Amino acid sequence: MMKLSTRSSYGLRAALTLALHHGEPPRPAAVLAEGNQIPRRYLEQILNRLRRAELVTASRGPGGGYGLARDPGRITVGDIVRAVEGDLEPVLCAFPELKAQGVCAGEKCFCQGFCQEMERTLTRILDGTTLADLRARALKCREDSTCTCQGMEILSGADSLDSAH
Amino acid sequence: MMKLSTRSSYGLRAALTLALHHGEPPRPAAVLAEGNQIPRRYLEQILNRLRRAELVTASRGPGGGYGLARDPGRITVGDIVRAVEGDLEPVLCAFPELKAQGVCAGEKCFCQGFCQEMERTLTRILDGTTLADLRARALKCREDSTCTCQGMEILSGADSLDSAH
DNA sequence: GGGGATCTTGACAAGAACTGTCGGGATTTG
DNA sequence: CAAATCCCGACAGTTCTTGTCAAGATCCCC
């Protein structure tokens, strides 16, 4: 199990917004912050980490802002979480010192058996889901008239996919 | 996804040690702390939470200490994490405010689809694993001569299951 | 059986380290 | 020069850790 804080959530939301607007001119951090209800200064720090991990690109000056560094289908949620949280070392391990030493190698090992099972399960979901997957879900969610999500601010970004293009 | 810190790890390790020694006289916090390399004072606080959640029992005075409140097969890892961490609210949700409002009800909803999928997967593992399961794994791990775990302090507790009885 | 001495948990609180938040600049672009 | 981003540091809040003291339980000695 990996360390997960609000940073992951914020980073994920910002990145998803960027994915919804992929191909458009760069978006300033202020716009991303307002649309997702995230403190601007805090989001800047997070975007900075994403930039250092080369997941997003930043351009300065008027008309500048952030954009995805590559295709949404080639950025996973795990990439974002890892870039934002830093170490991403497992925290719910019965024996972290064992794992740190690389001591537990056996398949039947207790540490492997339980703690790493959880970690692997998480990793599979995190690394198996791309921003493109999330975008597709968000758009589908928007189509479903019974889903109250569609009134939310963040999903309005999907409009540009229909109209702006 | 739930909040997981070192507290969960510490609590889990202490509880597992207790499970390995289930049926024996109570173990002092100092012994649990030393055997698991956990700061004693800090572990006492954690054990206190486990006691308030009625997962362990505490007795004072000479010969006193902690013991499991019920059978290891009837205590899950989820019980421990919940007792130790407190709220256990999800943290990696793209839209926590949606979830807080209970707004996302649709099956196809983005929030449900991804964030809650992760949460449910975790919960299933956490609540589906008991201390007895972990003990069985630890003992099996000890049998496997290729597993370097068996030299570790915590597994030596399994000795008492063979010899002391 | 009474009085300590000893061993244990329990509660409070203080200090270090990290997280989340914010502002003031420095730097780059147009 | 103006607009926009980045970098540095300050601040509260929380978590992690340790310390101090009080309270309960057992044992021993008289």
mmCIF file of C-alpha atoms (C1' of nucleotides) in Angstrom:
data_model
loop_
_atom_site.group_PDB
_atom_site.id
_atom_site.type_symbol
_atom_site.label_atom_id
_atom_site.label_comp_id
_atom_site.label_asym_id
_atom_site.label_seq_id
_atom_site.Cartn_x
_atom_site.Cartn_y
_atom_site.Cartn_z
ATOM 1 C CA MET A 1 0.000 0.000 0.000
ATOM 2 C CA MET A 2 1.317 3.316 -0.980
ATOM 3 C CA LYS A 3 1.173 6.682 0.615
ATOM 4 C CA LEU A 4 -1.879 8.604 -0.553
ATOM 5 C CA SER A 5 -2.784 12.100 0.529
ATOM 6 C CA THR A 6 -4.833 14.958 -0.859
ATOM 7 C CA ARG A 7 -1.875 15.737 -3.098
ATOM 8 C CA SER A 8 -2.676 12.647 -5.130
ATOM 9 C CA SER A 9 -6.281 13.680 -5.409
ATOM 10 C CA TYR A 10 -5.425 17.222 -6.438
ATOM 11 C CA GLY A 11 -2.816 16.114 -8.921
ATOM 12 C CA LEU A 12 -5.187 13.603 -10.408
ATOM 13 C CA ARG A 13 -7.968 16.134 -10.808
ATOM 14 C CA ALA A 14 -5.691 18.687 -12.433
ATOM 15 C CA ALA A 15 -4.263 16.081 -14.778
ATOM 16 C CA LEU A 16 -7.728 14.878 -15.705
ATOM 17 C CA THR A 17 -8.766 18.421 -16.526
ATOM 18 C CA LEU A 18 -5.693 18.705 -18.710
ATOM 19 C CA ALA A 19 -6.692 15.449 -20.404
ATOM 20 C CA LEU A 20 -10.187 16.764 -21.070
ATOM 21 C CA HIS A 21 -8.616 19.780 -22.768
ATOM 22 C CA HIS A 22 -5.787 17.951 -24.519
ATOM 23 C CA GLY A 23 -4.805 19.607 -27.768
ATOM 24 C CA GLU A 24 -5.927 23.054 -26.680
ATOM 25 C CA PRO A 25 -3.609 25.934 -25.730
ATOM 26 C CA PRO A 26 -1.872 25.645 -22.350
ATOM 27 C CA ARG A 27 -3.980 26.236 -19.230
ATOM 28 C CA PRO A 28 -2.694 28.490 -16.440
ATOM 29 C CA ALA A 29 -2.487 27.040 -12.963
ATOM 30 C CA ALA A 30 -5.047 29.592 -11.788
ATOM 31 C CA VAL A 31 -7.666 28.209 -14.181
ATOM 32 C CA LEU A 32 -6.939 24.647 -13.156
ATOM 33 C CA ALA A 33 -7.151 25.628 -9.509
ATOM 34 C CA GLU A 34 -10.431 27.451 -9.787
ATOM 35 C CA GLY A 35 -12.125 24.798 -11.873
ATOM 36 C CA ASN A 36 -11.204 22.098 -9.417
ATOM 37 C CA GLN A 37 -11.560 24.090 -6.228
ATOM 38 C CA ILE A 38 -7.961 23.665 -5.223
ATOM 39 C CA PRO A 39 -5.826 26.317 -3.484
ATOM 40 C CA ARG A 40 -3.800 27.905 -6.274
ATOM 41 C CA ARG A 41 -0.437 28.055 -4.502
ATOM 42 C CA TYR A 42 -0.710 24.493 -3.414
ATOM 43 C CA LEU A 43 -1.643 23.334 -6.867
ATOM 44 C CA GLU A 44 1.390 25.133 -8.299
ATOM 45 C CA GLN A 45 3.664 23.033 -6.117
ATOM 46 C CA ILE A 46 1.914 19.888 -7.265
ATOM 47 C CA LEU A 47 2.071 20.867 -10.928
ATOM 48 C CA ASN A 48 5.736 21.585 -10.379
ATOM 49 C CA ARG A 49 6.287 18.009 -9.320
ATOM 50 C CA LEU A 50 4.361 16.769 -12.312
ATOM 51 C CA ARG A 51 6.540 18.921 -14.524
ATOM 52 C CA ARG A 52 9.752 17.595 -12.974
ATOM 53 C CA ALA A 53 8.441 14.087 -13.635
ATOM 54 C CA GLU A 54 7.901 15.178 -17.236
ATOM 55 C CA LEU A 55 4.217 14.364 -17.162
ATOM 56 C CA VAL A 56 3.155 17.914 -17.953
ATOM 57 C CA THR A 57 4.863 20.761 -19.751
ATOM 58 C CA ALA A 58 4.884 24.337 -18.526
ATOM 59 C CA SER A 59 5.286 27.479 -20.628
ATOM 60 C CA ARG A 60 5.768 30.933 -19.170
ATOM 61 C CA GLY A 61 4.592 34.291 -20.204
ATOM 62 C CA PRO A 62 1.245 35.443 -21.534
ATOM 63 C CA GLY A 63 -0.656 32.551 -23.085
ATOM 64 C CA GLY A 64 1.454 30.198 -21.024
ATOM 65 C CA GLY A 65 0.311 27.458 -18.728
ATOM 66 C CA TYR A 66 0.336 23.719 -18.395
ATOM 67 C CA GLY A 67 -0.383 20.902 -20.793
ATOM 68 C CA LEU A 68 0.084 17.141 -20.865
ATOM 69 C CA ALA A 69 3.553 16.102 -21.932
ATOM 70 C CA ARG A 70 2.262 13.087 -23.844
ATOM 71 C CA ASP A 71 -0.937 11.456 -24.941
ATOM 72 C CA PRO A 72 -3.541 10.847 -22.183
ATOM 73 C CA GLY A 73 -3.481 7.172 -23.102
ATOM 74 C CA ARG A 74 0.183 6.997 -22.150
ATOM 75 C CA ILE A 75 -0.110 8.557 -18.695
ATOM 76 C CA THR A 76 -1.366 6.328 -15.905
ATOM 77 C CA VAL A 77 -2.869 7.266 -12.588
ATOM 78 C CA GLY A 78 0.110 5.535 -11.014
ATOM 79 C CA ASP A 79 2.457 7.911 -12.845
ATOM 80 C CA ILE A 80 0.647 10.859 -11.307
ATOM 81 C CA VAL A 81 0.526 9.463 -7.794
ATOM 82 C CA ARG A 82 4.174 8.485 -7.910
ATOM 83 C CA ALA A 83 5.284 11.845 -9.210
ATOM 84 C CA VAL A 84 3.243 13.750 -6.661
ATOM 85 C CA GLU A 85 3.771 11.714 -3.525
ATOM 86 C CA GLY A 86 7.471 11.167 -3.935
ATOM 87 C CA ASP A 87 8.861 7.949 -2.511
ATOM 88 C CA LEU A 88 5.693 5.918 -2.714
ATOM 89 C CA GLU A 89 7.068 3.314 -0.379
ATOM 90 C CA PRO A 90 4.600 0.867 1.090
ATOM 91 C CA VAL A 91 3.308 1.901 4.467
ATOM 92 C CA LEU A 92 1.025 -0.927 5.456
ATOM 93 C CA CYS A 93 3.603 -3.637 5.670
ATOM 94 C CA ALA A 94 3.876 -5.760 8.752
ATOM 95 C CA PHE A 95 7.642 -5.746 8.362
ATOM 96 C CA PRO A 96 8.861 -2.697 6.477
ATOM 97 C CA GLU A 97 12.419 -3.366 7.583
ATOM 98 C CA LEU A 98 12.275 -6.734 5.861
ATOM 99 C CA LYS A 99 11.054 -5.203 2.692
ATOM 100 C CA ALA A 100 13.643 -2.437 2.824
ATOM 101 C CA GLN A 101 16.396 -5.021 3.073
ATOM 102 C CA GLY A 102 14.954 -6.983 0.190
ATOM 103 C CA VAL A 103 15.054 -9.940 2.531
ATOM 104 C CA CYS A 104 11.723 -11.487 1.734
ATOM 105 C CA ALA A 105 12.129 -13.267 -1.552
ATOM 106 C CA GLY A 106 10.159 -16.480 -1.105
ATOM 107 C CA GLU A 107 6.754 -16.814 -2.678
ATOM 108 C CA LYS A 108 5.207 -18.179 0.487
ATOM 109 C CA CYS A 109 6.771 -15.513 2.626
ATOM 110 C CA PHE A 110 4.420 -13.820 5.009
ATOM 111 C CA CYS A 111 5.457 -10.339 4.033
ATOM 112 C CA GLN A 112 5.101 -11.124 0.363
ATOM 113 C CA GLY A 113 1.926 -13.028 0.946
ATOM 114 C CA PHE A 114 -0.133 -10.358 2.544
ATOM 115 C CA CYS A 115 1.407 -6.918 2.433
ATOM 116 C CA GLN A 116 2.689 -7.170 -1.078
ATOM 117 C CA GLU A 117 -0.537 -8.712 -2.241
ATOM 118 C CA MET A 118 -2.280 -5.523 -1.285
ATOM 119 C CA GLU A 119 0.425 -3.429 -2.817
ATOM 120 C CA ARG A 120 0.288 -5.368 -6.039
ATOM 121 C CA THR A 121 -3.476 -5.124 -6.223
ATOM 122 C CA LEU A 122 -3.291 -1.378 -5.856
ATOM 123 C CA THR A 123 -0.480 -1.034 -8.315
ATOM 124 C CA ARG A 124 -2.402 -3.049 -10.853
ATOM 125 C CA ILE A 125 -5.337 -0.660 -10.671
ATOM 126 C CA LEU A 126 -3.214 2.474 -10.505
ATOM 127 C CA ASP A 127 -0.887 1.564 -13.338
ATOM 128 C CA GLY A 128 -3.622 -0.068 -15.375
ATOM 129 C CA THR A 129 -5.743 3.053 -15.590
ATOM 130 C CA THR A 130 -4.762 5.863 -17.915
ATOM 131 C CA LEU A 131 -5.985 9.412 -18.120
ATOM 132 C CA ALA A 132 -7.703 8.446 -21.356
ATOM 133 C CA ASP A 133 -9.664 5.781 -19.459
ATOM 134 C CA LEU A 134 -10.760 8.330 -16.890
ATOM 135 C CA ARG A 135 -11.724 10.802 -19.572
ATOM 136 C CA ALA A 136 -13.852 8.176 -21.289
ATOM 137 C CA ARG A 137 -15.575 7.417 -18.020
ATOM 138 C CA ALA A 138 -16.194 11.058 -17.311
ATOM 139 C CA LEU A 139 -17.778 11.559 -20.728
ATOM 140 C CA LYS A 140 -19.936 8.493 -20.322
ATOM 141 C CA CYS A 141 -20.961 9.715 -16.912
ATOM 142 C CA ARG A 142 -21.979 12.970 -18.484
ATOM 143 C CA GLU A 143 -24.225 11.216 -21.011
ATOM 144 C CA ASP A 144 -26.102 9.382 -18.298
ATOM 145 C CA SER A 145 -28.916 11.712 -17.356
ATOM 146 C CA THR A 146 -29.451 9.929 -14.041
ATOM 147 C CA CYS A 147 -25.970 10.778 -12.859
ATOM 148 C CA THR A 148 -25.909 13.969 -10.880
ATOM 149 C CA CYS A 149 -22.221 14.383 -11.579
ATOM 150 C CA GLN A 150 -22.881 16.124 -14.828
ATOM 151 C CA GLY A 151 -23.754 19.357 -13.112
ATOM 152 C CA MET A 152 -20.273 19.586 -11.687
ATOM 153 C CA GLU A 153 -17.791 22.170 -12.797
ATOM 154 C CA ILE A 154 -15.045 19.812 -13.839
ATOM 155 C CA LEU A 155 -17.139 17.905 -16.324
ATOM 156 C CA SER A 156 -18.043 21.078 -18.152
ATOM 157 C CA GLY A 157 -14.583 20.891 -19.660
ATOM 158 C CA ALA A 158 -15.888 18.087 -21.819
ATOM 159 C CA ASP A 159 -17.932 20.645 -23.681
ATOM 160 C CA SER A 160 -14.896 21.831 -25.526
ATOM 161 C CA LEU A 161 -14.512 18.383 -26.980
ATOM 162 C CA ASP A 162 -17.892 18.702 -28.641
ATOM 163 C CA SER A 163 -18.102 22.366 -29.515
ATOM 164 C CA ALA A 164 -14.625 23.841 -29.733
ATOM 165 C CA HIS A 165 -13.402 21.263 -32.188
ATOM 166 C CA MET B 1 -8.719 4.276 -0.465
ATOM 167 C CA MET B 2 -8.200 4.746 3.202
ATOM 168 C CA LYS B 3 -5.693 6.567 5.275
ATOM 169 C CA LEU B 4 -2.746 4.328 6.097
ATOM 170 C CA SER B 5 0.214 5.446 8.168
ATOM 171 C CA THR B 6 2.893 3.866 10.287
ATOM 172 C CA ARG B 7 0.313 3.521 13.024
ATOM 173 C CA SER B 8 -1.463 0.836 11.018
ATOM 174 C CA SER B 9 1.773 -0.996 10.480
ATOM 175 C CA TYR B 10 2.749 -0.803 14.146
ATOM 176 C CA GLY B 11 -0.672 -1.851 15.341
ATOM 177 C CA LEU B 12 -0.757 -4.727 12.902
ATOM 178 C CA ARG B 13 2.659 -5.974 13.940
ATOM 179 C CA ALA B 14 1.831 -5.825 17.632
ATOM 180 C CA ALA B 15 -1.481 -7.576 17.086
ATOM 181 C CA LEU B 16 0.178 -10.281 15.022
ATOM 182 C CA THR B 17 2.709 -10.883 17.784
ATOM 183 C CA LEU B 18 -0.185 -11.181 20.201
ATOM 184 C CA ALA B 19 -1.804 -13.668 17.853
ATOM 185 C CA LEU B 20 1.372 -15.746 17.711
ATOM 186 C CA HIS B 21 1.316 -15.889 21.496
ATOM 187 C CA HIS B 22 -2.408 -16.305 21.918
ATOM 188 C CA GLY B 23 -3.282 -18.335 25.012
ATOM 189 C CA GLU B 24 -0.108 -17.347 26.842
ATOM 190 C CA PRO B 25 0.071 -14.905 29.767
ATOM 191 C CA PRO B 26 -0.278 -11.199 28.861
ATOM 192 C CA ARG B 27 2.638 -9.486 27.168
ATOM 193 C CA PRO B 28 3.844 -6.092 28.389
ATOM 194 C CA ALA B 29 3.992 -3.245 25.915
ATOM 195 C CA ALA B 30 7.749 -3.048 26.449
ATOM 196 C CA VAL B 31 8.194 -6.607 25.177
ATOM 197 C CA LEU B 32 5.957 -5.990 22.170
ATOM 198 C CA ALA B 33 7.833 -2.788 21.403
ATOM 199 C CA GLU B 34 11.287 -4.304 21.623
ATOM 200 C CA GLY B 35 10.412 -7.401 19.606
ATOM 201 C CA ASN B 36 8.972 -5.310 16.807
ATOM 202 C CA GLN B 37 11.377 -2.404 16.988
ATOM 203 C CA ILE B 38 8.661 0.126 17.710
ATOM 204 C CA PRO B 39 9.062 3.153 20.013
ATOM 205 C CA ARG B 40 7.605 1.988 23.316
ATOM 206 C CA ARG B 41 5.667 5.111 24.287
ATOM 207 C CA TYR B 42 4.180 5.368 20.848
ATOM 208 C CA LEU B 43 3.166 1.734 20.817
ATOM 209 C CA GLU B 44 1.455 2.179 24.172
ATOM 210 C CA GLN B 45 -0.796 4.825 22.654
ATOM 211 C CA ILE B 46 -1.615 2.547 19.756
ATOM 212 C CA LEU B 47 -2.360 -0.390 22.049
ATOM 213 C CA ASN B 48 -4.572 1.975 23.986
ATOM 214 C CA ARG B 49 -6.660 2.586 20.895
ATOM 215 C CA LEU B 50 -6.882 -1.130 20.260
ATOM 216 C CA ARG B 51 -8.046 -1.581 23.825
ATOM 217 C CA ARG B 52 -10.718 1.096 23.499
ATOM 218 C CA ALA B 53 -11.915 -0.678 20.362
ATOM 219 C CA GLU B 54 -12.065 -3.840 22.465
ATOM 220 C CA LEU B 55 -9.684 -5.717 20.223
ATOM 221 C CA VAL B 56 -7.119 -6.310 22.968
ATOM 222 C CA THR B 57 -7.377 -6.535 26.744
ATOM 223 C CA ALA B 58 -4.956 -4.889 29.146
ATOM 224 C CA SER B 59 -4.080 -5.888 32.715
ATOM 225 C CA ARG B 60 -1.853 -3.906 35.054
ATOM 226 C CA GLY B 61 0.669 -4.860 37.644
ATOM 227 C CA PRO B 62 3.407 -7.513 37.630
ATOM 228 C CA GLY B 63 2.578 -10.249 35.181
ATOM 229 C CA GLY B 64 0.286 -7.822 33.395
ATOM 230 C CA GLY B 65 0.281 -6.718 29.796
ATOM 231 C CA TYR B 66 -1.800 -7.078 26.641
ATOM 232 C CA GLY B 67 -3.635 -9.958 25.045
ATOM 233 C CA LEU B 68 -6.137 -10.420 22.233
ATOM 234 C CA ALA B 69 -9.715 -9.810 23.311
ATOM 235 C CA ARG B 70 -11.056 -12.590 21.113
ATOM 236 C CA ASP B 71 -9.923 -15.387 18.887
ATOM 237 C CA PRO B 72 -7.398 -14.426 16.176
ATOM 238 C CA GLY B 73 -9.806 -15.820 13.619
ATOM 239 C CA ARG B 74 -12.370 -13.246 14.608
ATOM 240 C CA ILE B 75 -10.171 -10.162 14.308
ATOM 241 C CA THR B 76 -9.558 -8.792 10.837
ATOM 242 C CA VAL B 77 -6.804 -6.544 9.597
ATOM 243 C CA GLY B 78 -9.518 -4.035 8.798
ATOM 244 C CA ASP B 79 -10.588 -4.017 12.445
ATOM 245 C CA ILE B 80 -7.066 -3.083 13.460
ATOM 246 C CA VAL B 81 -6.574 -0.404 10.827
ATOM 247 C CA ARG B 82 -9.933 1.151 11.586
ATOM 248 C CA ALA B 83 -9.353 1.158 15.334
ATOM 249 C CA VAL B 84 -5.905 2.652 14.978
ATOM 250 C CA GLU B 85 -6.402 5.180 12.220
ATOM 251 C CA GLY B 86 -9.737 6.525 13.286
ATOM 252 C CA ASP B 87 -12.020 7.835 10.582
ATOM 253 C CA LEU B 88 -10.676 5.810 7.681
ATOM 254 C CA GLU B 89 -12.177 8.091 5.090
ATOM 255 C CA PRO B 90 -11.121 7.703 1.464
ATOM 256 C CA VAL B 91 -8.367 9.979 0.305
ATOM 257 C CA LEU B 92 -7.679 9.125 -3.306
ATOM 258 C CA CYS B 93 -10.897 10.232 -4.856
ATOM 259 C CA ALA B 94 -10.895 12.488 -7.845
ATOM 260 C CA PHE B 95 -13.918 14.275 -6.429
ATOM 261 C CA PRO B 96 -14.065 13.969 -2.674
ATOM 262 C CA GLU B 97 -16.671 16.679 -2.477
ATOM 263 C CA LEU B 98 -18.978 14.614 -4.659
ATOM 264 C CA LYS B 99 -18.512 11.613 -2.472
ATOM 265 C CA ALA B 100 -19.077 13.621 0.701
ATOM 266 C CA GLN B 101 -22.375 14.882 -0.664
ATOM 267 C CA GLY B 102 -23.428 11.400 -1.628
ATOM 268 C CA VAL B 103 -24.097 12.861 -5.031
ATOM 269 C CA CYS B 104 -22.655 10.133 -7.183
ATOM 270 C CA ALA B 105 -25.152 7.324 -7.152
ATOM 271 C CA GLY B 106 -25.083 6.048 -10.703
ATOM 272 C CA GLU B 107 -23.304 2.813 -11.486
ATOM 273 C CA LYS B 108 -21.546 4.286 -14.487
ATOM 274 C CA CYS B 109 -20.490 7.383 -12.603
ATOM 275 C CA PHE B 110 -16.880 8.300 -12.984
ATOM 276 C CA CYS B 111 -16.312 8.724 -9.280
ATOM 277 C CA GLN B 112 -17.945 5.414 -8.460
ATOM 278 C CA GLY B 113 -16.291 3.721 -11.331
ATOM 279 C CA PHE B 114 -12.717 4.405 -10.475
ATOM 280 C CA CYS B 115 -12.181 5.763 -6.984
ATOM 281 C CA GLN B 116 -14.670 3.540 -5.257
ATOM 282 C CA GLU B 117 -13.480 0.527 -7.164
ATOM 283 C CA MET B 118 -10.131 0.960 -5.517
ATOM 284 C CA GLU B 119 -11.670 1.537 -2.148
ATOM 285 C CA ARG B 120 -13.820 -1.554 -2.414
ATOM 286 C CA THR B 121 -10.910 -3.706 -3.490
ATOM 287 C CA LEU B 122 -8.891 -2.602 -0.510
ATOM 288 C CA THR B 123 -11.713 -3.099 1.928
ATOM 289 C CA ARG B 124 -12.272 -6.576 0.634
ATOM 290 C CA ILE B 125 -8.677 -7.552 1.348
ATOM 291 C CA LEU B 126 -8.504 -5.756 4.693
ATOM 292 C CA ASP B 127 -11.748 -7.137 6.051
ATOM 293 C CA GLY B 128 -11.241 -10.544 4.509
ATOM 294 C CA THR B 129 -7.964 -11.260 6.238
ATOM 295 C CA THR B 130 -7.891 -12.284 9.901
ATOM 296 C CA LEU B 131 -5.018 -12.438 12.345
ATOM 297 C CA ALA B 132 -5.332 -16.215 12.192
ATOM 298 C CA ASP B 133 -4.702 -16.058 8.449
ATOM 299 C CA LEU B 134 -1.592 -13.973 9.007
ATOM 300 C CA ARG B 135 -0.380 -16.304 11.734
ATOM 301 C CA ALA B 136 -0.805 -19.287 9.458
ATOM 302 C CA ARG B 137 1.177 -17.525 6.787
ATOM 303 C CA ALA B 138 3.914 -16.599 9.196
ATOM 304 C CA LEU B 139 4.236 -20.181 10.398
ATOM 305 C CA LYS B 140 4.319 -21.478 6.849
ATOM 306 C CA CYS B 141 6.938 -18.893 6.046
ATOM 307 C CA ARG B 142 8.984 -20.194 8.930
ATOM 308 C CA GLU B 143 8.846 -23.738 7.591
ATOM 309 C CA ASP B 144 10.169 -22.702 4.225
ATOM 310 C CA SER B 145 13.918 -22.924 4.589
ATOM 311 C CA THR B 146 14.471 -20.718 1.555
ATOM 312 C CA CYS B 147 12.702 -17.803 3.193
ATOM 313 C CA THR B 148 15.129 -15.548 4.971
ATOM 314 C CA CYS B 149 12.334 -14.190 7.107
ATOM 315 C CA GLN B 150 12.662 -16.942 9.630
ATOM 316 C CA GLY B 151 15.695 -15.401 11.208
ATOM 317 C CA MET B 152 13.682 -12.380 12.196
ATOM 318 C CA GLU B 153 12.842 -11.616 15.783
ATOM 319 C CA ILE B 154 9.094 -11.542 15.392
ATOM 320 C CA LEU B 155 8.808 -15.020 13.984
ATOM 321 C CA SER B 156 10.665 -16.478 16.960
ATOM 322 C CA GLY B 157 7.408 -16.098 18.804
ATOM 323 C CA ALA B 158 6.183 -19.097 16.868
ATOM 324 C CA ASP B 159 8.585 -21.217 18.861
ATOM 325 C CA SER B 160 6.359 -21.066 21.872
ATOM 326 C CA LEU B 161 3.611 -22.689 19.864
ATOM 327 C CA ASP B 162 5.795 -25.747 19.412
ATOM 328 C CA SER B 163 7.725 -26.010 22.647
ATOM 329 C CA ALA B 164 5.946 -24.162 25.430
ATOM 330 C CA HIS B 165 2.746 -26.119 24.976
ATOM 331 C "C1'" DG C 1 -3.393 -8.634 57.104
ATOM 332 C "C1'" DG C 2 -0.989 -3.951 56.392
ATOM 333 C "C1'" DG C 3 2.674 -1.171 54.163
ATOM 334 C "C1'" DG C 4 5.592 -0.502 50.822
ATOM 335 C "C1'" DA C 5 8.323 -1.703 46.675
ATOM 336 C "C1'" DT C 6 7.870 -3.010 42.116
ATOM 337 C "C1'" DC C 7 5.779 -3.676 37.866
ATOM 338 C "C1'" DT C 8 2.445 -2.447 34.738
ATOM 339 C "C1'" DT C 9 -1.016 0.534 32.090
ATOM 340 C "C1'" DG C 10 -3.182 5.327 31.452
ATOM 341 C "C1'" DA C 11 -3.300 10.268 30.616
ATOM 342 C "C1'" DC C 12 -1.171 14.607 29.560
ATOM 343 C "C1'" DA C 13 2.073 17.305 27.364
ATOM 344 C "C1'" DA C 14 6.224 18.851 24.953
ATOM 345 C "C1'" DG C 15 9.312 18.594 21.015
ATOM 346 C "C1'" DA C 16 10.700 17.056 16.082
ATOM 347 C "C1'" DA C 17 9.080 16.143 11.484
ATOM 348 C "C1'" DC C 18 5.808 16.367 7.890
ATOM 349 C "C1'" DT C 19 1.551 18.298 5.362
ATOM 350 C "C1'" DG C 20 -1.352 21.850 3.702
ATOM 351 C "C1'" DT C 21 -1.725 26.751 2.952
ATOM 352 C "C1'" DC C 22 -0.242 31.217 1.837
ATOM 353 C "C1'" DG C 23 2.535 35.406 0.431
ATOM 354 C "C1'" DG C 24 6.569 37.789 -1.596
ATOM 355 C "C1'" DG C 25 9.584 38.008 -4.650
ATOM 356 C "C1'" DA C 26 12.759 36.382 -8.876
ATOM 357 C "C1'" DT C 27 12.677 34.872 -13.542
ATOM 358 C "C1'" DT C 28 11.083 34.187 -18.048
ATOM 359 C "C1'" DT C 29 8.140 35.324 -22.061
ATOM 360 C "C1'" DG C 30 5.754 38.382 -25.171
ATOM 361 C "C1'" DC D 1 6.797 46.990 -19.299
ATOM 362 C "C1'" DA D 2 3.115 43.623 -18.320
ATOM 363 C "C1'" DA D 3 1.723 38.935 -17.802
ATOM 364 C "C1'" DA D 4 2.590 34.531 -16.253
ATOM 365 C "C1'" DT D 5 5.304 31.032 -14.155
ATOM 366 C "C1'" DC D 6 8.727 29.391 -10.856
ATOM 367 C "C1'" DC D 7 11.406 29.474 -6.388
ATOM 368 C "C1'" DC D 8 12.073 30.510 -1.364
ATOM 369 C "C1'" DG D 9 10.347 30.837 2.923
ATOM 370 C "C1'" DA D 10 6.718 31.516 6.680
ATOM 371 C "C1'" DC D 11 2.777 29.766 9.178
ATOM 372 C "C1'" DA D 12 -0.791 26.656 11.351
ATOM 373 C "C1'" DG D 13 -2.282 21.922 11.809
ATOM 374 C "C1'" DT D 14 -1.322 17.142 12.135
ATOM 375 C "C1'" DT D 15 1.499 13.126 12.865
ATOM 376 C "C1'" DC D 16 5.305 10.816 15.091
ATOM 377 C "C1'" DT D 17 8.111 10.425 19.032
ATOM 378 C "C1'" DT D 18 9.574 10.881 23.658
ATOM 379 C "C1'" DG D 19 9.060 12.354 28.558
ATOM 380 C "C1'" DT D 20 6.674 12.991 32.983
ATOM 381 C "C1'" DC D 21 3.536 11.844 36.248
ATOM 382 C "C1'" DA D 22 -0.503 9.417 38.138
ATOM 383 C "C1'" DA D 23 -3.212 5.108 38.952
ATOM 384 C "C1'" DG D 24 -3.976 0.204 39.389
ATOM 385 C "C1'" DA D 25 -2.232 -4.594 40.544
ATOM 386 C "C1'" DT D 26 0.807 -7.881 42.440
ATOM 387 C "C1'" DC D 27 4.363 -9.418 45.506
ATOM 388 C "C1'" DC D 28 7.158 -9.500 49.667
ATOM 389 C "C1'" DC D 29 8.235 -8.627 54.229
ATOM 390 C "C1'" DC D 30 6.928 -7.591 58.732
#
